[in-house]
CSV table of N, CA and C in Angstrom, one decimal:
chain,number,residue,atom,x,y,z
A,1,MET,N,0.8,-1.2,0.0
A,1,MET,CA,0.0,0.0,0.0
A,1,MET,C,0.9,1.2,0.0
A,2,THR,N,0.6,2.2,-0.9
A,2,THR,CA,1.4,3.4,-0.9
A,2,THR,C,0.5,4.5,-0.3
A,3,SER,N,1.2,5.5,0.2
A,3,SER,CA,0.5,6.7,0.8
A,3,SER,C,1.2,7.9,0.2
A,4,GLN,N,0.4,9.0,0.4
A,4,GLN,CA,0.9,10.3,-0.1
A,4,GLN,C,0.6,11.3,0.9
A,5,LEU,N,1.6,12.2,1.1
A,5,LEU,CA,1.5,13.3,2.1
A,5,LEU,C,1.6,14.6,1.3
A,6,ASN,N,0.5,15.4,1.4
A,6,ASN,CA,0.5,16.7,0.7
A,6,ASN,C,0.5,17.8,1.8
A,7,VAL,N,1.6,18.7,1.7
A,7,VAL,CA,1.7,19.7,2.7
A,7,VAL,C,2.2,21.0,2.0
A,8,ASP,N,2.0,22.1,2.6
A,8,ASP,CA,2.5,23.4,2.0
A,8,ASP,C,3.8,23.7,2.7
A,9,THR,N,4.0,23.4,3.9
A,9,THR,CA,5.2,23.8,4.7
A,9,THR,C,5.6,22.6,5.6
A,10,ILE,N,6.9,22.3,5.6
A,10,ILE,CA,7.5,21.4,6.6
A,10,ILE,C,8.3,22.1,7.6
A,11,VAL,N,8.0,21.9,8.9
A,11,VAL,CA,8.7,22.5,10.0
A,11,VAL,C,9.3,21.5,10.9
A,12,ASP,N,10.3,21.9,11.7
A,12,ASP,CA,10.9,20.9,12.6
A,12,ASP,C,10.0,20.8,13.8
A,13,LYS,N,10.3,19.9,14.7
A,13,LYS,CA,9.5,19.6,15.9
A,13,LYS,C,9.2,20.9,16.7
A,14,ALA,N,10.2,21.8,16.8
A,14,ALA,CA,10.0,23.0,17.6
A,14,ALA,C,9.1,24.0,16.8
A,15,GLY,N,8.8,23.8,15.6
A,15,GLY,CA,7.9,24.6,14.8
A,15,GLY,C,8.6,25.9,14.3
A,16,SER,N,10.0,25.8,14.2
A,16,SER,CA,10.7,27.0,13.9
A,16,SER,C,10.9,27.2,12.4
A,17,GLY,N,10.4,26.3,11.6
A,17,GLY,CA,10.5,26.5,10.1
A,17,GLY,C,11.4,25.3,9.5
A,18,GLY,N,11.5,25.4,8.2
A,18,GLY,CA,12.2,24.4,7.5
A,18,GLY,C,13.7,24.4,7.5
A,19,THR,N,14.3,25.3,8.2
A,19,THR,CA,15.8,25.4,8.2
A,19,THR,C,16.4,24.3,9.0
A,20,ASN,N,15.7,23.7,9.9
A,20,ASN,CA,16.3,22.6,10.8
A,20,ASN,C,15.8,21.2,10.4
A,21,VAL,N,15.1,21.1,9.3
A,21,VAL,CA,14.6,19.8,8.8
A,21,VAL,C,15.7,19.0,8.2
A,22,LYS,N,15.9,17.8,8.6
A,22,LYS,CA,17.0,16.9,8.2
A,22,LYS,C,16.5,15.9,7.2
A,23,VAL,N,17.4,15.6,6.2
A,23,VAL,CA,17.1,14.6,5.2
A,23,VAL,C,18.1,13.5,5.4
A,24,ALA,N,17.7,12.2,5.5
A,24,ALA,CA,18.6,11.1,5.7
A,24,ALA,C,19.5,10.9,4.5
A,25,ASN,N,20.7,10.3,4.8
A,25,ASN,CA,21.6,10.0,3.7
A,25,ASN,C,21.1,9.2,2.6
A,26,ASN,N,20.0,8.4,2.8
A,26,ASN,CA,19.5,7.5,1.8
A,26,ASN,C,18.2,8.1,1.2
A,27,ALA,N,17.9,9.4,1.4
A,27,ALA,CA,16.7,10.0,0.8
A,27,ALA,C,16.8,10.0,-0.7
A,28,VAL,N,15.7,9.7,-1.4
A,28,VAL,CA,15.7,9.5,-2.8
A,28,VAL,C,14.7,10.5,-3.5
A,29,ALA,N,15.1,11.1,-4.6
A,29,ALA,CA,14.2,11.9,-5.3
A,29,ALA,C,13.8,11.2,-6.6
A,30,VAL,N,12.5,11.2,-6.9
A,30,VAL,CA,12.0,10.6,-8.1
A,30,VAL,C,11.9,11.6,-9.2
A,31,ALA,N,12.4,11.2,-10.4
A,31,ALA,CA,12.4,12.1,-11.6
A,31,ALA,C,10.9,12.5,-12.0
A,32,GLU,N,10.8,13.6,-12.7
A,32,GLU,CA,9.5,14.1,-13.1
A,32,GLU,C,8.7,13.0,-13.8
A,33,GLY,N,9.3,12.2,-14.6
A,33,GLY,CA,8.6,11.1,-15.3
A,33,GLY,C,8.3,9.9,-14.5
A,34,GLY,N,9.0,9.8,-13.3
A,34,GLY,CA,8.8,8.7,-12.4
A,34,GLY,C,9.6,7.5,-12.6
A,35,GLY,N,10.4,7.5,-13.7
A,35,GLY,CA,11.1,6.3,-14.1
A,35,GLY,C,12.5,6.2,-13.5
A,36,ALA,N,13.1,7.4,-13.1
A,36,ALA,CA,14.5,7.4,-12.6
A,36,ALA,C,14.5,8.0,-11.2
A,37,THR,N,15.4,7.6,-10.4
A,37,THR,CA,15.6,8.2,-9.1
A,37,THR,C,17.1,8.6,-8.9
A,38,THR,N,17.3,9.4,-7.9
A,38,THR,CA,18.7,9.8,-7.5
A,38,THR,C,18.7,10.0,-6.0
A,39,ASN,N,19.9,9.7,-5.5
A,39,ASN,CA,20.1,10.0,-4.1
A,39,ASN,C,20.2,11.5,-3.8
A,40,VAL,N,19.4,12.1,-3.0
A,40,VAL,CA,19.4,13.5,-2.8
A,40,VAL,C,20.7,14.0,-2.3
A,41,VAL,N,21.2,13.4,-1.2
A,41,VAL,CA,22.5,13.8,-0.6
A,41,VAL,C,23.7,13.7,-1.5
A,42,GLU,N,23.8,12.5,-2.1
A,42,GLU,CA,24.9,12.3,-3.0
A,42,GLU,C,25.0,13.2,-4.2
A,43,GLY,N,23.8,13.7,-4.6
A,43,GLY,CA,23.8,14.5,-5.8
A,43,GLY,C,24.0,16.0,-5.6
A,44,LEU,N,24.2,16.4,-4.4
A,44,LEU,CA,24.4,17.8,-4.1
A,44,LEU,C,25.8,18.2,-4.2
A,45,ALA,N,26.1,19.4,-4.6
A,45,ALA,CA,27.5,20.0,-4.6
A,45,ALA,C,27.8,20.2,-3.1
A,46,LYS,N,29.0,19.7,-2.7
A,46,LYS,CA,29.4,19.9,-1.3
A,46,LYS,C,30.2,21.2,-1.1
A,47,MET,N,30.7,21.7,-2.2
A,47,MET,CA,31.4,23.0,-2.2
A,47,MET,C,31.3,23.6,-3.5
A,48,TRP,N,31.1,24.9,-3.6
A,48,TRP,CA,31.1,25.7,-4.8
A,48,TRP,C,31.5,27.1,-4.5
A,49,ILE,N,32.2,27.7,-5.5
A,49,ILE,CA,32.6,29.1,-5.3
A,49,ILE,C,32.7,29.8,-6.7
A,50,ASN,N,32.3,31.1,-6.7
A,50,ASN,CA,32.4,31.9,-7.9
A,50,ASN,C,33.2,33.1,-7.4
A,51,PHE,N,34.4,33.4,-7.9
A,51,PHE,CA,35.2,34.5,-7.5
A,51,PHE,C,36.0,35.2,-8.6
A,52,ASP,N,36.3,36.4,-8.4
A,52,ASP,CA,37.2,37.2,-9.3
A,52,ASP,C,38.6,37.0,-8.8
A,53,GLY,N,39.4,36.4,-9.7
A,53,GLY,CA,40.8,36.0,-9.3
A,53,GLY,C,41.8,37.1,-9.8
A,54,GLN,N,41.4,38.2,-10.2
A,54,GLN,CA,42.4,39.3,-10.6
A,54,GLN,C,42.6,40.2,-9.4
A,55,SER,N,43.8,40.8,-9.3
A,55,SER,CA,44.2,41.7,-8.3
A,55,SER,C,43.9,41.1,-6.9
A,56,THR,N,43.0,41.8,-6.2
A,56,THR,CA,42.6,41.3,-4.9
A,56,THR,C,41.4,40.3,-5.1
A,57,ILE,N,41.6,39.1,-4.7
A,57,ILE,CA,40.5,38.1,-4.9
A,57,ILE,C,39.2,38.6,-4.2
A,58,ALA,N,38.1,38.5,-5.0
A,58,ALA,CA,36.8,38.9,-4.5
A,58,ALA,C,35.8,37.7,-4.7
A,59,THR,N,35.4,37.1,-3.6
A,59,THR,CA,34.4,36.0,-3.7
A,59,THR,C,33.0,36.7,-4.0
A,60,ARG,N,32.4,36.2,-5.1
A,60,ARG,CA,31.0,36.7,-5.4
A,60,ARG,C,30.0,35.9,-4.6
A,61,ASP,N,30.1,34.6,-4.5
A,61,ASP,CA,29.2,33.8,-3.8
A,61,ASP,C,29.9,32.4,-3.6
A,62,SER,N,29.5,31.7,-2.6
A,62,SER,CA,30.1,30.4,-2.3
A,62,SER,C,29.3,29.6,-1.3
A,63,HIS,N,29.6,28.3,-1.2
A,63,HIS,CA,29.0,27.4,-0.2
A,63,HIS,C,30.1,26.5,0.3
A,64,ASN,N,30.2,26.4,1.6
A,64,ASN,CA,31.2,25.5,2.3
A,64,ASN,C,32.6,26.0,2.0
A,65,VAL,N,32.9,27.3,1.9
A,65,VAL,CA,34.2,27.8,1.7
A,65,VAL,C,34.6,28.7,2.9
A,66,SER,N,35.7,28.3,3.5
A,66,SER,CA,36.2,29.1,4.7
A,66,SER,C,37.1,30.2,4.3
A,67,SER,N,37.9,29.9,3.2
A,67,SER,CA,38.8,31.0,2.7
A,67,SER,C,39.3,30.6,1.3
A,68,ILE,N,39.9,31.6,0.7
A,68,ILE,CA,40.5,31.4,-0.6
A,68,ILE,C,41.8,32.2,-0.6
A,69,THR,N,42.9,31.6,-1.1
A,69,THR,CA,44.2,32.2,-1.0
A,69,THR,C,44.7,32.4,-2.4
A,70,ASP,N,45.4,33.5,-2.7
A,70,ASP,CA,46.0,33.8,-3.9
A,70,ASP,C,47.5,33.3,-3.8
A,71,ASP,N,47.8,32.2,-4.5
A,71,ASP,CA,49.1,31.6,-4.4
A,71,ASP,C,50.1,32.1,-5.5
A,72,GLY,N,49.7,33.0,-6.3
A,72,GLY,CA,50.5,33.6,-7.4
A,72,GLY,C,49.6,33.7,-8.6
A,73,THR,N,50.2,34.2,-9.7
A,73,THR,CA,49.5,34.4,-10.9
A,73,THR,C,48.7,33.2,-11.3
A,74,GLY,N,47.4,33.3,-11.3
A,74,GLY,CA,46.5,32.2,-11.8
A,74,GLY,C,46.5,31.0,-10.9
A,75,GLN,N,47.0,31.1,-9.7
A,75,GLN,CA,47.0,29.9,-8.8
A,75,GLN,C,46.3,30.3,-7.5
A,76,TYR,N,45.4,29.4,-7.0
A,76,TYR,CA,44.5,29.6,-5.9
A,76,TYR,C,44.4,28.4,-5.0
A,77,THR,N,44.2,28.6,-3.7
A,77,THR,CA,43.8,27.5,-2.8
A,77,THR,C,42.5,27.8,-2.2
A,78,THR,N,41.5,27.0,-2.3
A,78,THR,CA,40.2,27.1,-1.7
A,78,THR,C,40.1,26.1,-0.5
A,79,SER,N,39.9,26.7,0.7
A,79,SER,CA,39.7,25.8,1.9
A,79,SER,C,38.2,25.7,2.2
A,80,TYR,N,37.9,24.5,2.7
A,80,TYR,CA,36.5,24.1,3.0
A,80,TYR,C,36.2,24.4,4.4
A,81,THR,N,35.0,24.8,4.7
A,81,THR,CA,34.5,25.0,6.1
A,81,THR,C,34.3,23.6,6.7
A,82,SER,N,33.7,22.6,6.0
A,82,SER,CA,33.5,21.3,6.4
A,82,SER,C,34.3,20.4,5.5
A,83,ASN,N,35.2,19.6,6.0
A,83,ASN,CA,36.1,18.7,5.3
A,83,ASN,C,35.4,17.6,4.5
A,84,MET,N,36.0,17.2,3.4
A,84,MET,CA,35.6,16.0,2.6
A,84,MET,C,36.0,14.8,3.3
A,85,ALA,N,35.3,13.7,3.1
A,85,ALA,CA,35.6,12.4,3.7
A,85,ALA,C,37.0,11.8,3.3
A,86,SER,N,37.3,12.1,2.0
A,86,SER,CA,38.6,11.6,1.5
A,86,SER,C,39.0,12.5,0.3
A,87,VAL,N,40.1,12.2,-0.3
A,87,VAL,CA,40.6,13.0,-1.5
A,87,VAL,C,40.0,12.5,-2.8
A,88,ASN,N,39.2,11.5,-2.7
A,88,ASN,CA,38.6,10.8,-3.9
A,88,ASN,C,37.3,11.4,-4.3
A,89,TYR,N,37.2,12.7,-4.3
A,89,TYR,CA,36.0,13.4,-4.7
A,89,TYR,C,36.2,14.0,-6.1
A,90,SER,N,35.1,14.5,-6.7
A,90,SER,CA,35.1,15.0,-8.0
A,90,SER,C,35.2,16.5,-8.0
A,91,ALA,N,36.1,17.1,-8.7
A,91,ALA,CA,36.3,18.5,-8.7
A,91,ALA,C,36.1,19.0,-10.2
A,92,SER,N,35.4,20.0,-10.4
A,92,SER,CA,35.3,20.6,-11.7
A,92,SER,C,35.4,22.1,-11.6
A,93,GLY,N,35.9,22.7,-12.7
A,93,GLY,CA,36.0,24.2,-12.7
A,93,GLY,C,36.0,24.7,-14.1
A,94,SER,N,35.7,26.0,-14.1
A,94,SER,CA,35.8,26.8,-15.4
A,94,SER,C,36.2,28.2,-15.0
A,95,ASN,N,36.7,28.9,-16.0
A,95,ASN,CA,37.2,30.2,-15.8
A,95,ASN,C,37.1,31.0,-17.1
A,96,ASN,N,37.2,32.4,-16.9
A,96,ASN,CA,37.1,33.3,-18.0
A,96,ASN,C,37.9,34.5,-17.7
A,97,ARG,N,38.6,35.0,-18.8
A,97,ARG,CA,39.3,36.3,-18.7
A,97,ARG,C,38.7,37.2,-19.8
A,98,THR,N,38.0,38.2,-19.4
A,98,THR,CA,37.4,39.1,-20.4
A,98,THR,C,38.4,39.6,-21.4
A,99,GLY,N,38.1,39.5,-22.7
A,99,GLY,CA,38.9,39.9,-23.7
A,99,GLY,C,39.7,38.8,-24.3
A,100,LEU,N,39.8,37.6,-23.7
A,100,LEU,CA,40.5,36.5,-24.3
A,100,LEU,C,39.5,35.4,-24.8
A,101,SER,N,39.8,34.8,-25.9
A,101,SER,CA,38.9,33.9,-26.5
A,101,SER,C,39.0,32.5,-25.8
A,102,SER,N,40.2,32.2,-25.2
A,102,SER,CA,40.4,30.9,-24.6
A,102,SER,C,41.2,30.9,-23.4
A,103,THR,N,40.6,30.4,-22.3
A,103,THR,CA,41.3,30.2,-21.0
A,103,THR,C,41.0,28.7,-20.6
A,104,THR,N,41.8,28.2,-19.7
A,104,THR,CA,41.6,26.8,-19.3
A,104,THR,C,42.1,26.6,-17.8
A,105,PHE,N,41.5,25.6,-17.2
A,105,PHE,CA,42.1,25.1,-15.9
A,105,PHE,C,43.2,24.1,-16.3
A,106,ILE,N,44.3,24.2,-15.6
A,106,ILE,CA,45.5,23.4,-15.9
A,106,ILE,C,45.3,22.0,-15.3
A,107,ASN,N,45.5,21.0,-16.0
A,107,ASN,CA,45.4,19.6,-15.5
A,107,ASN,C,46.8,19.0,-15.3
A,108,ASP,N,47.5,19.7,-14.4
A,108,ASP,CA,48.8,19.1,-14.0
A,108,ASP,C,48.8,19.1,-12.5
A,109,THR,N,50.0,19.0,-11.9
A,109,THR,CA,50.1,18.9,-10.4
A,109,THR,C,49.5,20.1,-9.7
A,110,SER,N,49.2,21.2,-10.3
A,110,SER,CA,48.6,22.3,-9.7
A,110,SER,C,47.2,22.1,-9.2
A,111,TRP,N,46.5,21.1,-9.7
A,111,TRP,CA,45.1,20.8,-9.3
A,111,TRP,C,45.3,19.7,-8.2
A,112,THR,N,45.5,20.1,-7.0
A,112,THR,CA,45.8,19.2,-5.9
A,112,THR,C,44.6,19.3,-4.9
A,113,ALA,N,44.1,18.1,-4.6
A,113,ALA,CA,43.0,17.9,-3.6
A,113,ALA,C,43.5,17.4,-2.3
A,114,THR,N,43.0,18.0,-1.2
A,114,THR,CA,43.1,17.5,0.1
A,114,THR,C,41.7,17.4,0.7
A,115,THR,N,41.5,16.8,1.9
A,115,THR,CA,40.2,16.7,2.5
A,115,THR,C,39.8,18.1,2.9
A,116,GLY,N,40.7,19.0,3.2
A,116,GLY,CA,40.4,20.3,3.7
A,116,GLY,C,40.3,21.4,2.6
A,117,GLY,N,40.7,21.1,1.4
A,117,GLY,CA,40.6,22.1,0.3
A,117,GLY,C,41.2,21.7,-1.0
A,118,ILE,N,41.3,22.6,-1.9
A,118,ILE,CA,41.8,22.2,-3.2
A,118,ILE,C,42.6,23.4,-3.8
A,119,SER,N,43.8,23.0,-4.4
A,119,SER,CA,44.6,24.0,-5.1
A,119,SER,C,44.3,23.9,-6.6
A,120,SER,N,44.2,25.0,-7.3
A,120,SER,CA,43.8,25.0,-8.7
A,120,SER,C,44.6,26.1,-9.4
A,121,ALA,N,44.6,26.0,-10.7
A,121,ALA,CA,45.3,27.0,-11.5
A,121,ALA,C,44.5,27.3,-12.8
A,122,THR,N,44.6,28.6,-13.2
A,122,THR,CA,44.0,29.0,-14.5
A,122,THR,C,45.1,29.5,-15.4
A,123,ALA,N,44.8,29.3,-16.7
A,123,ALA,CA,45.9,29.7,-17.7
A,123,ALA,C,45.3,30.1,-19.0
A,124,GLU,N,46.2,30.6,-19.8
A,124,GLU,CA,45.8,30.9,-21.2
A,124,GLU,C,45.9,29.6,-22.0
A,125,SER,N,45.4,29.5,-23.2
A,125,SER,CA,45.4,28.3,-24.0
A,125,SER,C,46.8,27.7,-24.1
A,126,ASN,N,47.9,28.5,-24.0
A,126,ASN,CA,49.2,28.0,-24.1
A,126,ASN,C,49.8,27.5,-22.8
A,127,ASN,N,48.9,27.4,-21.7
A,127,ASN,CA,49.2,27.0,-20.4
A,127,ASN,C,50.1,27.9,-19.6
A,128,ASN,N,50.2,29.2,-20.0
A,128,ASN,CA,50.9,30.2,-19.1
A,128,ASN,C,49.8,30.6,-18.1
A,129,TYR,N,50.2,30.6,-16.8
A,129,TYR,CA,49.3,31.0,-15.7
A,129,TYR,C,48.8,32.4,-16.0
A,130,LEU,N,47.5,32.6,-15.6
A,130,LEU,CA,46.8,33.8,-15.9
A,130,LEU,C,45.7,34.1,-14.9
A,131,ASP,N,45.7,35.3,-14.3
A,131,ASP,CA,44.6,35.6,-13.4
A,131,ASP,C,43.3,35.8,-14.2
A,132,CYS,N,42.2,35.3,-13.7
A,132,CYS,CA,41.0,35.4,-14.5
A,132,CYS,C,39.9,36.1,-13.7
A,133,ASP,N,39.0,36.8,-14.4
A,133,ASP,CA,38.0,37.6,-13.7
A,133,ASP,C,36.8,36.7,-13.3
A,134,ALA,N,36.7,35.5,-13.8
A,134,ALA,CA,35.6,34.6,-13.3
A,134,ALA,C,36.3,33.2,-13.2
A,135,VAL,N,36.3,32.8,-11.9
A,135,VAL,CA,36.8,31.4,-11.6
A,135,VAL,C,35.7,30.7,-10.8
A,136,LEU,N,35.3,29.6,-11.3
A,136,LEU,CA,34.1,28.8,-10.8
A,136,LEU,C,34.6,27.4,-10.5
A,137,ILE,N,34.4,26.9,-9.3
A,137,ILE,CA,34.8,25.6,-8.9
A,137,ILE,C,33.7,24.9,-8.1
A,138,SER,N,33.5,23.6,-8.4
A,138,SER,CA,32.5,22.9,-7.6
A,138,SER,C,33.0,21.5,-7.3
A,139,ILE,N,32.6,21.0,-6.1
A,139,ILE,CA,33.1,19.7,-5.6
A,139,ILE,C,31.9,18.8,-5.3
A,140,LEU,N,32.0,17.6,-5.8
A,140,LEU,CA,31.0,16.6,-5.5
A,140,LEU,C,31.7,15.4,-4.8
A,141,GLY,N,31.0,14.8,-3.8
A,141,GLY,CA,31.6,13.7,-3.0
A,141,GLY,C,31.0,13.7,-1.6
A,142,ASP,N,31.6,13.0,-0.7
A,142,ASP,CA,31.1,12.8,0.6
A,142,ASP,C,31.8,13.7,1.6
A,143,LEU,N,31.0,14.4,2.4
A,143,LEU,CA,31.6,15.1,3.5
A,143,LEU,C,32.1,14.2,4.6
A,144,ALA,N,33.0,14.7,5.4
A,144,ALA,CA,33.5,13.8,6.5
A,144,ALA,C,32.5,13.7,7.6
């Protein structure tokens, strides 16, 4: 037998609103068509940041970021507020420098992951380090 619960608002036991409502690690969301499901917790970005990497670093918006460090031209270290469970998480990034047709994240030893943060680098298409005005990084994986 299946059942359905229809509500407008979910609140915690204290009645203080939805900000304290917890979802279990095995919570599943069903796709609009009903044929596919995904684990809600596993599918969320555990860290993301959007920052200007030129001159003085300026974070536009972020989640789970405690700090960002300018390590030199085009090189940055992003530290997490809550650590990852291991270094075996997925990191992705993109970047842009106004006026240039091509910039890239460098896929060499500069892209270093730890459980507490990640070092990354941005460059021109010829792999020369370059400060970019839009640097975007996201992390998927398990929090510690």
